[in-house]
Coordinates of C-alpha atoms in Angstrom, one line a residue:
Chain U
M1 CA 19.0 21.2 3.1
T2 CA 21.5 20.8 0.2
T3 CA 20.2 19.1 -2.9
A4 CA 23.7 18.1 -3.9
D5 CA 23.4 14.5 -3.0
V6 CA 19.9 13.9 -4.2
K7 CA 20.0 11.9 -7.4
A8 CA 16.3 10.6 -7.7
C9 CA 12.9 11.8 -6.7
V10 CA 10.3 9.1 -6.1
F11 CA 6.7 10.0 -5.7
D12 CA 3.5 9.0 -3.9
V13 CA 0.9 9.1 -6.6
F14 CA -2.8 8.8 -5.4
G15 CA -3.5 12.3 -3.9
T16 CA 0.0 13.7 -4.3
L17 CA 0.1 13.7 -8.2
V18 CA -3.4 12.8 -9.2
D19 CA -7.0 13.5 -8.0
W20 CA -8.2 10.0 -7.2
R21 CA -11.4 11.1 -5.5
G22 CA -12.6 13.3 -8.4
G23 CA -11.6 10.7 -11.1
V24 CA -13.2 7.7 -9.3
A25 CA -16.4 9.8 -8.5
R26 CA -16.7 10.8 -12.1
E27 CA -16.9 7.1 -13.3
A28 CA -18.8 6.0 -10.3
A29 CA -21.5 8.6 -11.1
A30 CA -22.1 7.1 -14.4
F31 CA -22.1 3.6 -13.0
L32 CA -24.6 4.5 -10.2
Q33 CA -26.9 6.2 -12.6
S34 CA -26.9 3.2 -15.0
H35 CA -28.0 1.2 -12.0
G36 CA -30.9 3.4 -11.0
R37 CA -29.0 5.3 -8.3
S38 CA -28.2 8.9 -7.8
A39 CA -25.0 10.4 -9.1
Q40 CA -25.0 12.4 -5.8
E41 CA -23.8 9.2 -4.1
A42 CA -20.6 9.3 -6.2
D43 CA -18.3 11.0 -3.7
A44 CA -19.3 8.8 -1.0
F45 CA -18.8 5.8 -3.3
A46 CA -15.2 6.9 -4.0
D47 CA -14.5 7.5 -0.3
A48 CA -15.8 4.0 0.6
W49 CA -13.9 2.4 -2.1
R50 CA -10.7 4.2 -0.9
A51 CA -11.5 3.2 2.8
Q52 CA -11.0 -0.4 1.9
Y53 CA -7.5 0.3 0.5
Q54 CA -5.4 0.3 3.7
P55 CA -7.1 -2.8 5.3
A56 CA -6.7 -4.7 2.0
M57 CA -2.9 -3.9 1.9
Q58 CA -2.5 -4.6 5.5
R59 CA -3.5 -8.2 4.9
V60 CA -0.4 -8.3 2.6
R61 CA 1.9 -6.4 4.8
S62 CA 1.0 -8.7 7.8
G63 CA 1.8 -11.8 5.8
E64 CA -1.8 -13.0 6.0
R65 CA -1.8 -13.2 2.2
P66 CA 1.2 -13.2 -0.4
F67 CA 1.9 -10.0 -2.3
T68 CA -1.2 -9.3 -4.5
K69 CA -1.1 -6.3 -6.8
L70 CA -3.4 -3.3 -6.3
D71 CA -5.6 -4.0 -9.4
V72 CA -6.7 -7.2 -7.7
L73 CA -7.2 -5.6 -4.3
H74 CA -9.3 -2.8 -5.9
R75 CA -11.3 -5.3 -7.7
E76 CA -12.1 -7.2 -4.5
N77 CA -12.6 -4.0 -2.6
L78 CA -15.2 -2.9 -5.3
E79 CA -17.4 -5.9 -4.5
V80 CA -17.4 -4.8 -0.8
V81 CA -18.3 -1.3 -1.7
L82 CA -21.1 -2.5 -3.9
R83 CA -22.6 -4.5 -1.0
E84 CA -22.3 -1.4 1.3
F85 CA -24.3 0.5 -1.3
G86 CA -26.9 -2.2 -1.6
I87 CA -26.0 -3.2 -5.2
D88 CA -25.9 -6.9 -5.9
A89 CA -22.6 -7.6 -7.7
E90 CA -24.0 -10.7 -9.1
Q91 CA -26.5 -8.7 -11.2
V92 CA -23.7 -6.6 -12.7
E93 CA -21.7 -7.8 -15.8
A94 CA -18.2 -8.7 -14.7
T95 CA -16.8 -6.7 -17.6
E96 CA -18.6 -3.7 -16.4
L97 CA -17.0 -4.0 -12.9
D98 CA -13.7 -4.7 -14.6
D99 CA -14.0 -1.4 -16.5
L100 CA -15.1 0.5 -13.5
N101 CA -12.0 -0.8 -11.6
L102 CA -10.0 0.7 -14.4
A103 CA -11.1 4.2 -13.2
W104 CA -8.0 4.0 -11.0
H105 CA -5.9 3.9 -14.3
R106 CA -7.6 7.0 -15.7
L107 CA -7.1 9.5 -12.9
D108 CA -6.2 13.0 -13.9
P109 CA -3.1 14.8 -12.7
W110 CA -3.2 18.0 -10.5
P111 CA -2.6 21.1 -12.7
D112 CA 1.0 21.5 -11.6
T113 CA 1.9 17.7 -11.8
V114 CA 3.1 17.4 -15.4
D115 CA 5.1 20.6 -15.5
G116 CA 6.6 19.9 -12.1
L117 CA 7.7 16.3 -13.1
A118 CA 9.1 17.5 -16.4
R119 CA 11.2 20.1 -14.6
L120 CA 12.5 17.7 -12.1
K121 CA 13.2 15.1 -14.8
S122 CA 15.8 17.3 -16.2
Q123 CA 18.1 17.0 -13.3
Y124 CA 16.9 13.9 -11.4
I125 CA 15.7 10.4 -12.0
I126 CA 11.9 10.4 -11.5
A127 CA 9.8 7.4 -10.7
P128 CA 6.5 6.6 -8.9
L129 CA 7.0 4.9 -5.5
S130 CA 3.2 4.2 -5.3
N131 CA 1.3 1.3 -4.0
G132 CA -0.2 1.2 -7.5
N133 CA 0.9 -1.8 -9.7
V134 CA 3.1 -1.2 -12.8
R135 CA 0.3 -1.5 -15.4
L136 CA -1.9 0.9 -13.4
M137 CA 0.9 3.4 -13.3
I138 CA 1.8 3.0 -17.0
D139 CA -2.0 3.5 -18.0
M140 CA -2.2 6.5 -15.8
A141 CA 1.0 8.0 -17.2
K142 CA -0.2 7.5 -20.8
H143 CA -3.5 9.0 -19.8
G144 CA -2.2 12.1 -18.1
G145 CA 1.2 12.6 -19.8
L146 CA 3.4 11.8 -16.7
P147 CA 7.0 11.7 -18.0
W148 CA 8.4 8.9 -15.8
D149 CA 11.9 7.6 -16.2
A150 CA 10.8 4.3 -14.8
I151 CA 8.0 2.6 -13.1
L152 CA 8.9 1.6 -9.6
G153 CA 6.8 1.0 -6.5
A154 CA 5.2 -1.8 -4.5
E155 CA 4.8 -4.3 -7.4
V156 CA 8.5 -4.0 -8.4
A157 CA 9.6 -4.0 -4.6
Q158 CA 7.0 -6.7 -3.8
A159 CA 6.1 -4.8 -0.6
Y160 CA 3.5 -2.2 0.2
K161 CA 4.3 1.2 1.7
P162 CA 4.8 2.0 4.5
S163 CA 6.7 -1.3 5.0
P164 CA 10.5 -0.4 4.9
E165 CA 11.2 -2.9 2.1
A166 CA 9.1 -0.6 -0.3
Y167 CA 11.5 2.2 0.3
L168 CA 14.7 0.3 0.7
R169 CA 14.3 -1.9 -2.4
T170 CA 13.5 1.1 -4.6
A171 CA 16.7 2.8 -3.6
E172 CA 18.6 -0.5 -4.2
I173 CA 17.1 -1.0 -7.7
L174 CA 18.1 2.7 -8.5
A175 CA 21.6 1.8 -7.2
L176 CA 21.4 4.6 -4.8
S177 CA 21.8 5.0 -1.2
P178 CA 18.5 6.0 0.7
A179 CA 20.0 9.5 1.3
E180 CA 20.3 10.0 -2.5
V181 CA 16.6 9.4 -2.9
C182 CA 13.9 12.0 -2.0
M183 CA 10.4 10.7 -1.3
V184 CA 7.8 13.3 -2.4
A185 CA 4.3 12.9 -0.9
A186 CA 1.3 14.8 0.5
H187 CA 0.9 12.3 3.4
N188 CA 3.0 12.8 6.5
S189 CA 2.8 9.1 7.4
D190 CA 4.4 8.2 4.0
L191 CA 7.3 10.6 4.7
A192 CA 7.8 9.5 8.3
A193 CA 8.3 5.8 7.0
A194 CA 10.6 7.0 4.2
Q195 CA 12.6 9.1 6.6
K196 CA 13.0 6.2 9.0
C197 CA 14.6 4.3 6.1
G198 CA 17.1 7.2 5.4
L199 CA 15.4 8.8 2.5
R200 CA 15.1 12.6 2.0
T201 CA 11.6 13.9 2.4
A202 CA 9.5 16.6 0.6
F203 CA 5.9 17.5 1.6
I204 CA 3.4 19.0 -0.8
A205 CA 0.0 19.9 0.7
R206 CA -3.0 18.7 -1.3
H207 CA -5.9 20.5 0.6
H208 CA -8.5 19.0 -1.6
E209 CA -7.5 15.3 -1.9
H210 CA -10.5 14.4 0.3
G211 CA -12.7 17.1 -0.9
A212 CA -13.5 20.6 0.5
S213 CA -13.8 19.5 4.1
Q214 CA -10.4 17.7 4.4
T215 CA -9.0 17.6 7.9
T216 CA -5.8 15.6 7.5
D217 CA -2.3 16.3 6.0
L218 CA -3.1 20.0 5.7
Q219 CA 0.3 20.8 7.2
P220 CA 3.7 19.3 7.5
E221 CA 3.9 17.2 10.7
G222 CA 7.5 16.2 10.7
N223 CA 11.0 17.6 10.1
W224 CA 10.9 17.2 6.3
D225 CA 13.7 18.3 4.2
W226 CA 11.6 20.3 1.9
V227 CA 8.0 21.7 2.0
A228 CA 6.5 23.1 -1.2
G229 CA 3.3 24.7 -2.3
D230 CA 3.2 22.5 -5.4
L231 CA 5.4 20.4 -7.6
V232 CA 6.6 23.4 -9.6
D233 CA 7.6 25.1 -6.4
L234 CA 9.5 21.9 -5.3
A235 CA 11.3 21.8 -8.6
K236 CA 12.5 25.4 -8.0
Q237 CA 13.5 24.5 -4.4
L238 CA 15.5 21.6 -5.9
G239 CA 17.3 23.9 -8.3
V240 CA 15.4 23.3 -11.5
Chain F
M1 CA -0.2 -11.0 -39.0
T2 CA -2.9 -8.6 -37.6
T3 CA -1.7 -6.0 -35.2
A4 CA -5.2 -5.9 -33.5
D5 CA -4.2 -7.9 -30.4
V6 CA -0.8 -6.4 -29.7
K7 CA -1.0 -4.1 -26.8
A8 CA 2.7 -3.7 -26.0
C9 CA 6.1 -3.9 -27.7
V10 CA 9.1 -5.0 -25.6
F11 CA 12.6 -4.6 -26.9
D12 CA 15.9 -6.2 -26.7
V13 CA 18.3 -3.3 -26.2
F14 CA 22.0 -4.2 -26.6
G15 CA 22.5 -4.4 -30.4
T16 CA 18.8 -3.9 -31.4
L17 CA 18.4 -0.3 -30.1
V18 CA 21.8 0.8 -29.2
D19 CA 25.4 0.3 -30.5
W20 CA 27.1 -1.4 -27.7
R21 CA 30.3 -2.2 -29.5
G22 CA 31.0 1.4 -30.8
G23 CA 30.0 3.0 -27.3
V24 CA 32.1 0.6 -25.2
A25 CA 35.1 0.7 -27.7
R26 CA 35.0 4.6 -27.6
E27 CA 35.4 4.6 -23.8
A28 CA 37.8 1.6 -23.8
A29 CA 40.1 3.6 -26.3
A30 CA 40.5 6.4 -23.9
F31 CA 41.2 3.9 -21.0
L32 CA 43.7 1.9 -23.0
Q33 CA 45.6 5.0 -24.1
S34 CA 45.8 6.2 -20.5
H35 CA 47.4 2.9 -19.6
G36 CA 50.0 3.0 -22.2
R37 CA 48.1 0.8 -24.7
S38 CA 46.9 1.3 -28.3
A39 CA 43.5 2.6 -28.9
Q40 CA 43.6 0.1 -31.9
E41 CA 42.8 -2.6 -29.4
A42 CA 39.4 -0.9 -28.4
D43 CA 37.2 -2.9 -30.7
A44 CA 38.8 -6.2 -29.5
F45 CA 38.4 -5.1 -25.9
A46 CA 34.6 -4.4 -26.4
D47 CA 34.3 -7.8 -28.1
A48 CA 36.2 -9.5 -25.3
W49 CA 34.1 -7.9 -22.6
R50 CA 30.9 -8.8 -24.5
A51 CA 32.2 -12.4 -24.8
Q52 CA 32.0 -12.7 -21.1
Y53 CA 28.3 -11.7 -21.0
Q54 CA 26.5 -15.0 -21.7
P55 CA 28.8 -17.2 -19.6
A56 CA 28.3 -14.8 -16.6
M57 CA 24.4 -14.9 -17.1
Q58 CA 24.6 -18.6 -17.6
R59 CA 25.8 -19.0 -13.9
V60 CA 22.6 -17.3 -12.8
R61 CA 20.3 -19.1 -15.2
S62 CA 21.8 -22.4 -14.1
G63 CA 21.2 -21.6 -10.4
E64 CA 24.8 -21.7 -9.7
R65 CA 24.5 -18.2 -8.2
P66 CA 21.4 -16.2 -7.2
F67 CA 20.1 -13.4 -9.4
T68 CA 22.9 -10.8 -9.8
K69 CA 22.3 -7.7 -11.8
L70 CA 24.2 -7.0 -15.0
D71 CA 26.1 -4.0 -13.6
V72 CA 27.8 -6.4 -11.1
L73 CA 28.4 -9.1 -13.8
H74 CA 29.9 -6.4 -16.1
R75 CA 32.2 -5.3 -13.4
E76 CA 33.4 -8.7 -12.6
N77 CA 33.8 -9.5 -16.4
L78 CA 35.8 -6.3 -16.8
E79 CA 38.4 -7.7 -14.4
V80 CA 38.6 -10.9 -16.6
V81 CA 39.1 -8.8 -19.7
L82 CA 41.8 -6.8 -18.2
R83 CA 43.7 -9.9 -17.3
E84 CA 43.3 -11.1 -20.9
F85 CA 44.8 -7.8 -22.1
G86 CA 47.6 -8.1 -19.6
I87 CA 46.5 -5.2 -17.5
D88 CA 46.8 -5.6 -13.7
A89 CA 43.4 -4.6 -12.3
E90 CA 45.2 -4.0 -8.9
Q91 CA 47.1 -1.2 -10.4
V92 CA 44.0 0.8 -11.6
E93 CA 42.0 2.9 -9.4
A94 CA 38.7 1.2 -8.5
T95 CA 36.8 4.4 -9.3
E96 CA 38.3 4.4 -12.8
L97 CA 37.1 0.9 -13.4
D98 CA 33.7 1.7 -11.9
D99 CA 33.5 4.6 -14.4
L100 CA 34.6 2.4 -17.4
N101 CA 31.8 0.0 -16.2
L102 CA 29.4 2.8 -16.9
A103 CA 30.3 2.8 -20.6
W104 CA 27.4 0.4 -20.8
H105 CA 25.0 3.1 -19.5
R106 CA 26.1 5.7 -22.0
L107 CA 25.6 3.8 -25.3
D108 CA 24.2 5.7 -28.2
P109 CA 21.0 4.7 -30.0
W110 CA 21.0 3.7 -33.7
P111 CA 19.7 6.6 -35.9
D112 CA 16.2 5.2 -36.3
T113 CA 15.7 4.2 -32.7
V114 CA 14.4 7.3 -31.0
D115 CA 12.0 8.1 -33.8
G116 CA 10.7 4.5 -34.0
L117 CA 10.1 4.2 -30.3
A118 CA 8.3 7.5 -30.3
R119 CA 5.9 6.4 -33.0
L120 CA 5.3 3.0 -31.4
K121 CA 4.7 4.7 -28.0
S122 CA 1.7 6.5 -29.6
Q123 CA -0.2 3.3 -29.9
Y124 CA 1.5 0.7 -27.7
I125 CA 3.0 0.3 -24.3
I126 CA 6.9 0.3 -25.0
A127 CA 9.4 -1.1 -22.5
P128 CA 12.8 -2.7 -22.7
L129 CA 12.9 -6.4 -22.1
S130 CA 16.7 -6.4 -21.7
N131 CA 19.1 -8.3 -19.6
G132 CA 20.4 -4.9 -18.5
N133 CA 19.4 -3.9 -15.0
V134 CA 17.0 -1.0 -14.2
R135 CA 19.4 1.7 -13.4
L136 CA 21.5 0.9 -16.5
M137 CA 18.3 1.2 -18.7
I138 CA 17.3 4.4 -16.9
D139 CA 20.8 6.1 -17.5
M140 CA 20.8 4.9 -21.2
A141 CA 17.4 6.3 -21.8
K142 CA 18.3 9.7 -20.3
H143 CA 21.5 9.7 -22.3
G144 CA 20.0 8.8 -25.6
G145 CA 16.4 10.0 -25.2
L146 CA 14.6 6.7 -25.4
P147 CA 11.0 7.5 -24.4
W148 CA 10.1 4.4 -22.4
D149 CA 6.7 3.9 -20.7
A150 CA 8.3 1.7 -18.2
I151 CA 11.6 -0.1 -17.4
L152 CA 11.1 -4.0 -17.4
G153 CA 13.5 -6.7 -18.1
A154 CA 15.7 -9.1 -16.3
E155 CA 16.1 -7.3 -13.0
V156 CA 12.3 -6.8 -12.6
A157 CA 11.5 -10.4 -13.7
Q158 CA 14.5 -11.7 -11.6
A159 CA 15.4 -13.9 -14.6
Y160 CA 17.7 -13.5 -17.5
K161 CA 16.7 -14.1 -21.1
P162 CA 16.3 -16.6 -22.8
S163 CA 14.8 -18.2 -19.5
P164 CA 11.0 -18.3 -20.2
E165 CA 10.4 -16.5 -16.8
A166 CA 11.9 -13.4 -18.3
Y167 CA 9.3 -13.2 -21.0
L168 CA 6.4 -14.6 -19.1
R169 CA 6.9 -12.5 -16.0
T170 CA 7.1 -9.4 -18.1
A171 CA 3.8 -10.1 -19.8
E172 CA 2.3 -10.8 -16.4
I173 CA 3.5 -7.5 -15.0
L174 CA 2.0 -5.7 -18.0
A175 CA -1.3 -7.6 -17.2
L176 CA -1.3 -8.9 -20.8
S177 CA -1.4 -12.4 -22.3
P178 CA 1.8 -13.4 -24.0
A179 CA 0.1 -13.0 -27.5
E180 CA -0.6 -9.3 -26.7
V181 CA 3.0 -8.7 -26.3
C182 CA 5.5 -8.3 -29.2
M183 CA 9.2 -9.0 -28.6
V184 CA 11.3 -6.9 -30.9
A185 CA 15.0 -8.0 -31.3
A186 CA 17.9 -8.1 -33.7
H187 CA 18.7 -11.6 -32.5
N188 CA 16.9 -14.8 -33.7
S189 CA 17.7 -16.7 -30.5
D190 CA 15.9 -14.1 -28.4
L191 CA 12.9 -14.2 -30.7
A192 CA 12.9 -18.0 -30.7
A193 CA 12.7 -18.0 -26.8
A194 CA 9.9 -15.3 -26.8
Q195 CA 7.9 -17.2 -29.5
K196 CA 8.0 -20.4 -27.4
C197 CA 6.5 -18.5 -24.5
G198 CA 3.6 -17.4 -26.8
L199 CA 4.8 -13.8 -27.5
R200 CA 4.6 -12.1 -30.9
T201 CA 8.0 -11.5 -32.5
A202 CA 9.4 -8.8 -34.8
F203 CA 12.9 -9.0 -36.3
I204 CA 15.1 -6.1 -37.1
A205 CA 18.5 -6.9 -38.8
R206 CA 21.3 -4.9 -37.4
H207 CA 24.1 -5.7 -39.8
H208 CA 26.9 -3.9 -38.0
E209 CA 26.2 -4.7 -34.3
H210 CA 29.5 -6.8 -34.4
G211 CA 31.3 -4.6 -36.8
A212 CA 31.7 -4.7 -40.6
S213 CA 32.5 -8.4 -40.7
Q214 CA 29.4 -9.5 -38.8
T215 CA 28.3 -13.1 -39.8
T216 CA 25.4 -13.7 -37.5
D217 CA 21.8 -12.6 -37.3
L218 CA 22.0 -11.0 -40.8
Q219 CA 18.7 -12.6 -41.8
P220 CA 15.4 -13.7 -40.0
E221 CA 15.9 -17.4 -39.2
G222 CA 12.5 -18.2 -37.9
N223 CA 8.8 -17.7 -38.7
W224 CA 8.6 -14.2 -37.1
D225 CA 5.4 -12.2 -37.1
W226 CA 7.1 -9.1 -38.5
V227 CA 10.4 -8.5 -40.2
A228 CA 11.5 -4.8 -40.6
G229 CA 14.5 -2.8 -42.1
D230 CA 14.5 -0.6 -39.0
L231 CA 12.4 0.6 -36.2
V232 CA 10.6 3.2 -38.1
D233 CA 9.6 0.6 -40.7
L234 CA 8.4 -1.7 -37.9
A235 CA 6.2 1.2 -36.6
K236 CA 4.8 1.7 -40.0
Q237 CA 4.1 -2.0 -40.3
L238 CA 2.4 -2.0 -36.9
G239 CA 0.1 0.9 -38.1
V240 CA 1.7 4.0 -36.6

């Protein structure tokens, strides 16, 4: 695949660029301990919170509710998870839950992420195409040093991936044809949706996104334009 | 005025951060010469092009036409200006006009702009709140090294300044109250509209935006929260 036509790389973020499970578990451990629970439950807490992610967005995609940004969905989902863990949300200060909700704003990048993005930025427009909202992406970028050219994604497009509008409106805002935009993700389903919209695709396996016993997205499962070991490898394949 | 509550600085761009007149005139001079005209007309050409700016946006603000991004308005306005200068747009290659239209993407920052933005970025979220569209702002940032945290403004808000929606939707996307956002501009009218929406305001005089004989916006004309000599001075006043 020639890189000649690609003008922008857009990125999935949770899992592809940052370690959401480790970051959320770290803050959940402190929260659980301060409420008389074991820090050992933190990974399960992070997984349970993430398990509410797709169903919450599905209610927006289906039209059941108007577009609602991810910070709001995460905060609602947090109360669901607290119930699952037998913690009475009414007995916790709202400000403490609001702060725990911001764990998603403080996720750490994978070791190769910042270097890879900086390389790609030298030749391409780089922007997140995440379901995370703009403020979440800004805070995460300031926390981890992600050198974005712009913050795009679900909130700007007013549509959640994998809805086609999320990809197509992002290309339109960039004033590019879909084929001039490369979607970079660690999730085959994201790339499949992007490819259907005419975007180029790059797969990066993240074998530990879901912990040591991960079973999904270990391999490319489609005819992706590029498959890379990490973001620095992808930059090299894309000529920078 | 205390800076304690300000979390983000948002910026007017054309005139406040970059020299639109010098940049457009530079490219117009080359264009005019290649069409048998004098480079001496370049400043007047830039002024004539800019004179079409507010009327074109007013047709969007009034609801006469749906939101249309500035690149499209600039391209339409260019044909108006060519007629004013007696140049037959039909006789010019469309690609040449498209390229001249991108002069707005290649404007140079004022000498203090990049340093001032970098200082402010260390403590505040910084983003353009310009009527320029996202791609225009991305290209300009890459051209001039403007270190934005995010690209906001008219296209993301789907409203042109000074419509209140442009300011209020920007604060909403930042998940901030208007009083936590400081509008930075060299234009008193922009600050007046922002102040009406509850934003903080900072005025920076740019005495040569319109050339040596500029008569407008030489002084602050409202009760702005900060008045600074340039962007580095503003950063110092804001504690960085």
